[in-house]
PDB file of C-alpha atoms in Angstrom:
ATOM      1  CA  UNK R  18       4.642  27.809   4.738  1.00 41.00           C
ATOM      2  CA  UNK R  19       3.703  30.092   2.086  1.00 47.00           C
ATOM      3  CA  UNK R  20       0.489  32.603   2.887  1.00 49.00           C
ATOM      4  CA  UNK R  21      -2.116  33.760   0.606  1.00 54.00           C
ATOM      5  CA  UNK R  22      -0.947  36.660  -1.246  1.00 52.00           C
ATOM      6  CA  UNK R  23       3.144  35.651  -1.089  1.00 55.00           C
ATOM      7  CA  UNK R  24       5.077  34.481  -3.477  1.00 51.00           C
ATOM      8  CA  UNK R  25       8.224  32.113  -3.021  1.00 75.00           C
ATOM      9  CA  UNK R  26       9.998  32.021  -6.239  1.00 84.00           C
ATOM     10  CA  UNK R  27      13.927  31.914  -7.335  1.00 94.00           C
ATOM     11  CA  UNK R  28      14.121  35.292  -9.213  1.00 96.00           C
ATOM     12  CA  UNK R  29      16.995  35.761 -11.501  1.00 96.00           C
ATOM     13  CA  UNK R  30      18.314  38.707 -14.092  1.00 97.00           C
ATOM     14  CA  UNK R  31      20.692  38.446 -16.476  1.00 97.00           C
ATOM     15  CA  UNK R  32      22.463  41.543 -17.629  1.00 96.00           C
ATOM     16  CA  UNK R  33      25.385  42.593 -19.502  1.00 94.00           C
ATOM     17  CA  UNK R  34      27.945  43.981 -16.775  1.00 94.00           C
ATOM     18  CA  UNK R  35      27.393  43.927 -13.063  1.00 93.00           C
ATOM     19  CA  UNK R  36      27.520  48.144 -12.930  1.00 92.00           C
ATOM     20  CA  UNK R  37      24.904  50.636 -11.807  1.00 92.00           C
ATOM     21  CA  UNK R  38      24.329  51.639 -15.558  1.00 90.00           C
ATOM     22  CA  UNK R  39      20.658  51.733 -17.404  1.00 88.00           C
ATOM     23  CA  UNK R  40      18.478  49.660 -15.916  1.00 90.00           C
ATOM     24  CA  UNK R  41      20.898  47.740 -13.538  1.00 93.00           C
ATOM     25  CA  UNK R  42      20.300  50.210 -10.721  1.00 92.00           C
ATOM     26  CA  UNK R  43      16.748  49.732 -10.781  1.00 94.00           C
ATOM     27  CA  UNK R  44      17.196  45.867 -11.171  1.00 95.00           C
ATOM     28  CA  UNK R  45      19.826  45.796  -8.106  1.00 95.00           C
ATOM     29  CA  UNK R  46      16.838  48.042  -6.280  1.00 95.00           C
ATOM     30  CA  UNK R  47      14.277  45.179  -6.733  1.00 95.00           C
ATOM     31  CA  UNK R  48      16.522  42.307  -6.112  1.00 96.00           C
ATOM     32  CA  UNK R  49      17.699  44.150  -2.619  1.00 95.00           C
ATOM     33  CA  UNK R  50      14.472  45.100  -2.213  1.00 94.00           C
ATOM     34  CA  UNK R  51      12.954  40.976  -2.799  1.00 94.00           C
ATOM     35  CA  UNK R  52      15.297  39.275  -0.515  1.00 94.00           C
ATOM     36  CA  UNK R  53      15.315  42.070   2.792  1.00 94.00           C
ATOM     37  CA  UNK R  54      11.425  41.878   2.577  1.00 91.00           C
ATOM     38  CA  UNK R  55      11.894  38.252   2.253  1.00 92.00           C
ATOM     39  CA  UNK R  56       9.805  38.343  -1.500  1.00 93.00           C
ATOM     40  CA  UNK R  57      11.745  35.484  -2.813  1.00 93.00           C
ATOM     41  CA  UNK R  58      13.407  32.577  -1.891  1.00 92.00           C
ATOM     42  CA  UNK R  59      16.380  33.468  -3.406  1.00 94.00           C
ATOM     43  CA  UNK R  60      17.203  36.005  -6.011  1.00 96.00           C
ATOM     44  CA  UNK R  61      20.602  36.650  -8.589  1.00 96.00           C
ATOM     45  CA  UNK R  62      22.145  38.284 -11.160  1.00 96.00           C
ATOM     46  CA  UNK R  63      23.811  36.740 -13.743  1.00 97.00           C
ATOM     47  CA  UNK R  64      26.400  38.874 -15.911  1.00 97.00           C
ATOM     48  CA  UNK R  65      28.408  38.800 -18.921  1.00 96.00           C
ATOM     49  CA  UNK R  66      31.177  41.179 -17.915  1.00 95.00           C
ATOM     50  CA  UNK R  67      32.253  42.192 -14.256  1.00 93.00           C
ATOM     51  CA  UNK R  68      32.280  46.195 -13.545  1.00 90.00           C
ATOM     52  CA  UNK R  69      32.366  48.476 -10.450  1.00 91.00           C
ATOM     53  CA  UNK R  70      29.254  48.142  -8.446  1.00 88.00           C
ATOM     54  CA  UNK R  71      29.713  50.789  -5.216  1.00 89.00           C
ATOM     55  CA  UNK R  72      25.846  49.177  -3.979  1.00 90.00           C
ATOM     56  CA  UNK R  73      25.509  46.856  -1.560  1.00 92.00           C
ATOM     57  CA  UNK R  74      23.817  43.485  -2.748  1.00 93.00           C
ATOM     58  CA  UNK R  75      22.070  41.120  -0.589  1.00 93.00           C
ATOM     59  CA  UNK R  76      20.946  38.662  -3.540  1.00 95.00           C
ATOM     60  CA  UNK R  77      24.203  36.419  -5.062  1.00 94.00           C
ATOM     61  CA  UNK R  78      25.895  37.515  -8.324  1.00 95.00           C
ATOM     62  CA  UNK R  79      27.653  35.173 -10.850  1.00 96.00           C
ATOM     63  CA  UNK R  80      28.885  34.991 -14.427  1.00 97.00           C
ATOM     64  CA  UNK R  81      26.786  33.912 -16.929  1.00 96.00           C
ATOM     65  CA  UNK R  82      28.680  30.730 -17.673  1.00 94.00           C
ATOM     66  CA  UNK R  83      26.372  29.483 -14.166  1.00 94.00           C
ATOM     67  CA  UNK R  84      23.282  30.046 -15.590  1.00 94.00           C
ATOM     68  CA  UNK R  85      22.974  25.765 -15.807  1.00 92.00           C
ATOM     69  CA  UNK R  86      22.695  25.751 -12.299  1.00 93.00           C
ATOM     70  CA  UNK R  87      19.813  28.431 -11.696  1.00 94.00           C
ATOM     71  CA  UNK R  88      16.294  27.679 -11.475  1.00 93.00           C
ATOM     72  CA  UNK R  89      13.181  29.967 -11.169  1.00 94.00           C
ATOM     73  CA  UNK R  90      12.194  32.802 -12.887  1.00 96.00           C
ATOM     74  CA  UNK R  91      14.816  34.563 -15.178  1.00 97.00           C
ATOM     75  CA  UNK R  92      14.538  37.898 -16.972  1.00 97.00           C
ATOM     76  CA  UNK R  93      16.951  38.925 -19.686  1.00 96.00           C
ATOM     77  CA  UNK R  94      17.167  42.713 -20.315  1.00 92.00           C
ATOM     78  CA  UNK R  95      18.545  42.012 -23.997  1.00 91.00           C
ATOM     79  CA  UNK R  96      18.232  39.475 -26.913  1.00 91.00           C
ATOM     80  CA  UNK R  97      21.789  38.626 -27.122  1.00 92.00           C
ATOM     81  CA  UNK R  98      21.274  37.095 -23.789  1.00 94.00           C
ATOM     82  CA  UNK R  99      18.020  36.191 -24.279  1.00 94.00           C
ATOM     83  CA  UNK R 100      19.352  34.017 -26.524  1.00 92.00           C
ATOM     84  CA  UNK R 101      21.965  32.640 -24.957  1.00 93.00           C
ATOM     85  CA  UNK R 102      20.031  31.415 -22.084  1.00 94.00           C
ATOM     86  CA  UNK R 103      17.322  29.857 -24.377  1.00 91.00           C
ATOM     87  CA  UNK R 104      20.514  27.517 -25.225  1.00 88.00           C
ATOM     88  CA  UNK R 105      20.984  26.590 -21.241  1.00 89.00           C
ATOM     89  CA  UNK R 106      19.450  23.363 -20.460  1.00 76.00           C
ATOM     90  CA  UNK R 107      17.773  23.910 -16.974  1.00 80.00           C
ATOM     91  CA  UNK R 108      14.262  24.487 -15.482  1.00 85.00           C
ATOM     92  CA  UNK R 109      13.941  28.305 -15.876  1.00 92.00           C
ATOM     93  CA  UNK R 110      11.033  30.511 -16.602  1.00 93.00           C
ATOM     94  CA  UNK R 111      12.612  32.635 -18.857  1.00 95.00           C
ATOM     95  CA  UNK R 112      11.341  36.343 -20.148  1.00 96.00           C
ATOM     96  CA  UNK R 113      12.980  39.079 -22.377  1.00 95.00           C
ATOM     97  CA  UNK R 114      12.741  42.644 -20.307  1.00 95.00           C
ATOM     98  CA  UNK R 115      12.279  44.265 -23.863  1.00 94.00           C
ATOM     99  CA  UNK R 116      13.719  47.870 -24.713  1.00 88.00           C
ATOM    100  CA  UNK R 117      12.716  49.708 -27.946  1.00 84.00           C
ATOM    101  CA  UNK R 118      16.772  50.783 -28.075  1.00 85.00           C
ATOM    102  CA  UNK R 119      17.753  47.346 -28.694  1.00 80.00           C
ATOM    103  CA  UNK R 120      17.726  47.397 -32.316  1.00 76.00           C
ATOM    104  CA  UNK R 121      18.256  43.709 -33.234  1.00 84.00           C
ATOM    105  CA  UNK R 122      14.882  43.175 -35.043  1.00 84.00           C
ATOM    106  CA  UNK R 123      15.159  39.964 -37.306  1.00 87.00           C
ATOM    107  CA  UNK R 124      16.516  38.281 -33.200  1.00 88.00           C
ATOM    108  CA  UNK R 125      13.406  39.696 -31.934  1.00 87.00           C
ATOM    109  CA  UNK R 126      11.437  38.331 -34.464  1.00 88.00           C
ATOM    110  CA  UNK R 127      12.863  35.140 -34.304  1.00 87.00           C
ATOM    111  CA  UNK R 128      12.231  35.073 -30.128  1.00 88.00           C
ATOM    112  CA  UNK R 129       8.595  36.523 -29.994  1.00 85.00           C
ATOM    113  CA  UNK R 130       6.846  33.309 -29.953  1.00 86.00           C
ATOM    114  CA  UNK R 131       9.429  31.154 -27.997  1.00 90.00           C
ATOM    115  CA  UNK R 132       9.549  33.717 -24.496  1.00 93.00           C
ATOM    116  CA  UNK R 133       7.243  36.380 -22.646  1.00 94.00           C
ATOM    117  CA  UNK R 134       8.160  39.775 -22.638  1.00 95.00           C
ATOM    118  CA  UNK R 135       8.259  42.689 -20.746  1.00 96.00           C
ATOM    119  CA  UNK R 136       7.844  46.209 -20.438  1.00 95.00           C
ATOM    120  CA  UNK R 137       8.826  48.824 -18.563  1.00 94.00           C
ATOM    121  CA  UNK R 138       6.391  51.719 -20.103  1.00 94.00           C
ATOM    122  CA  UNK R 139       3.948  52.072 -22.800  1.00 95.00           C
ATOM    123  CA  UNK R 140       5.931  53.374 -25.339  1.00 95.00           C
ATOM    124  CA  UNK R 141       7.923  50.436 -25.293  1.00 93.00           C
ATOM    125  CA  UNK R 142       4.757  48.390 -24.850  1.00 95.00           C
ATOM    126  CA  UNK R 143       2.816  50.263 -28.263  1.00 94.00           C
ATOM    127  CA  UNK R 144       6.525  49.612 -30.334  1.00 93.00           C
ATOM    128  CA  UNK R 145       6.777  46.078 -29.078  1.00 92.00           C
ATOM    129  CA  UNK R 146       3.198  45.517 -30.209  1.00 93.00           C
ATOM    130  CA  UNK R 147       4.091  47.370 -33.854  1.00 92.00           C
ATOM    131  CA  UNK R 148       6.413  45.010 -34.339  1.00 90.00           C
ATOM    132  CA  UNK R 149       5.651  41.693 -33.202  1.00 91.00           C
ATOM    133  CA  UNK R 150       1.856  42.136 -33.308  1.00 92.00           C
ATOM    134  CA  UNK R 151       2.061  40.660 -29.687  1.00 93.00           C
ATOM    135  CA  UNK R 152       1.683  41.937 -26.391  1.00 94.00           C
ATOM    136  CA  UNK R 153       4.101  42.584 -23.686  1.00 94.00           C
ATOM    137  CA  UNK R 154       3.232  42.962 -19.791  1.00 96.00           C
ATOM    138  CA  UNK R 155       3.688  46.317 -18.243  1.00 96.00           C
ATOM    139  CA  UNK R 156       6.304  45.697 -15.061  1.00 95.00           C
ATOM    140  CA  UNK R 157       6.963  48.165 -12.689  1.00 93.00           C
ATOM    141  CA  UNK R 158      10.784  47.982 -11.160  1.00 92.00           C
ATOM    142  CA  UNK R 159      10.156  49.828  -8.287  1.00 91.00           C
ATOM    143  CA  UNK R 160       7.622  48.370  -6.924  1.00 92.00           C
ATOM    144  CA  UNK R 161       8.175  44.461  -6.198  1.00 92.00           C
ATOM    145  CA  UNK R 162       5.015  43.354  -4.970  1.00 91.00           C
ATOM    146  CA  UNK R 163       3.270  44.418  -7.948  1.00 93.00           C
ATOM    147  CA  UNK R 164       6.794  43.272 -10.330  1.00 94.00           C
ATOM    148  CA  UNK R 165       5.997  39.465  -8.577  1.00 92.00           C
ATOM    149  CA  UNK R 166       2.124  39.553  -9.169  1.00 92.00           C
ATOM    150  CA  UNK R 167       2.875  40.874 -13.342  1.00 93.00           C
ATOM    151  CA  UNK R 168       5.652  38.066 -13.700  1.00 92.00           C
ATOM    152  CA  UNK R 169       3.724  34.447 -12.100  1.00 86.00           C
TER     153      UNK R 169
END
């Protein structure tokens, strides 16, 4: 039974390659950090391209081509695969974990009406807003209760 105040969801990411690089550390943090404190009922990470990962992972990690069989909540950290899983027929919540470096503007465009995005900072937040003329939550990695309460 679920308590006041918990949340029970499937939480997915979906990332280039399975390394440490950019944001994957953090994003291997929170998953690690969702399952041991028993967050979510389940969490993954979907990648394009398999890399070295020396952390330990206690959430399950697959290639992108098994994104049909997730449901839940899924976050895409960029619009290539933001796109892609728009294309994946299943029941997924899906949001775009939006990076002012990701230059692809006219894709942006194109996606700002059809998913929520996200934010790690407010720089990111003020150019996503410049942009699209739309806002974007503010998510904090580190901290999962608050990452869970941003993203429902």
């Amino acid at each position: 039974m679920v308590s006041k105040g918990e949340f029970k969801m499937n939480l997915g990411f979906y990332v280039n390659k399975s390394n440490l690089e950019g944001k994957n550390s953090m994003i291997f943090g929170l998953l690690n950090n969702a399952v041991e404190n028993k967050k979510v009922m389940d969490a993954t990470l979907f990648y394009n391209d398999i890399d070295f990962n020396p952390m330990q992972t206690n959430f399950g990690m697959f290639n992108a081509t098994e994104l049909w069989a997730f449901t839940g909540t899924l976050i895409s950290d960029n619009i290539r695969n933001t796109v892609h899983a728009m294309n994946v027929v299943n029941k997924f919540k899906l949001l775009h974990l939006f990076d002012r470096t990701d230059k692809d503007l006219m894709s942006l465009l194109a996606l700002a009406d059809r998913v929520e995005f996200l934010v790690e900072n407010e720089e990111d937040q003020k150019e996503f807003y410049r942009v699209t003329k739309r806002k974007a939550k503010l998510i904090n990695l580190q901290n999962i209760d608050q990452f869970l309460e941003t993203i429902k």
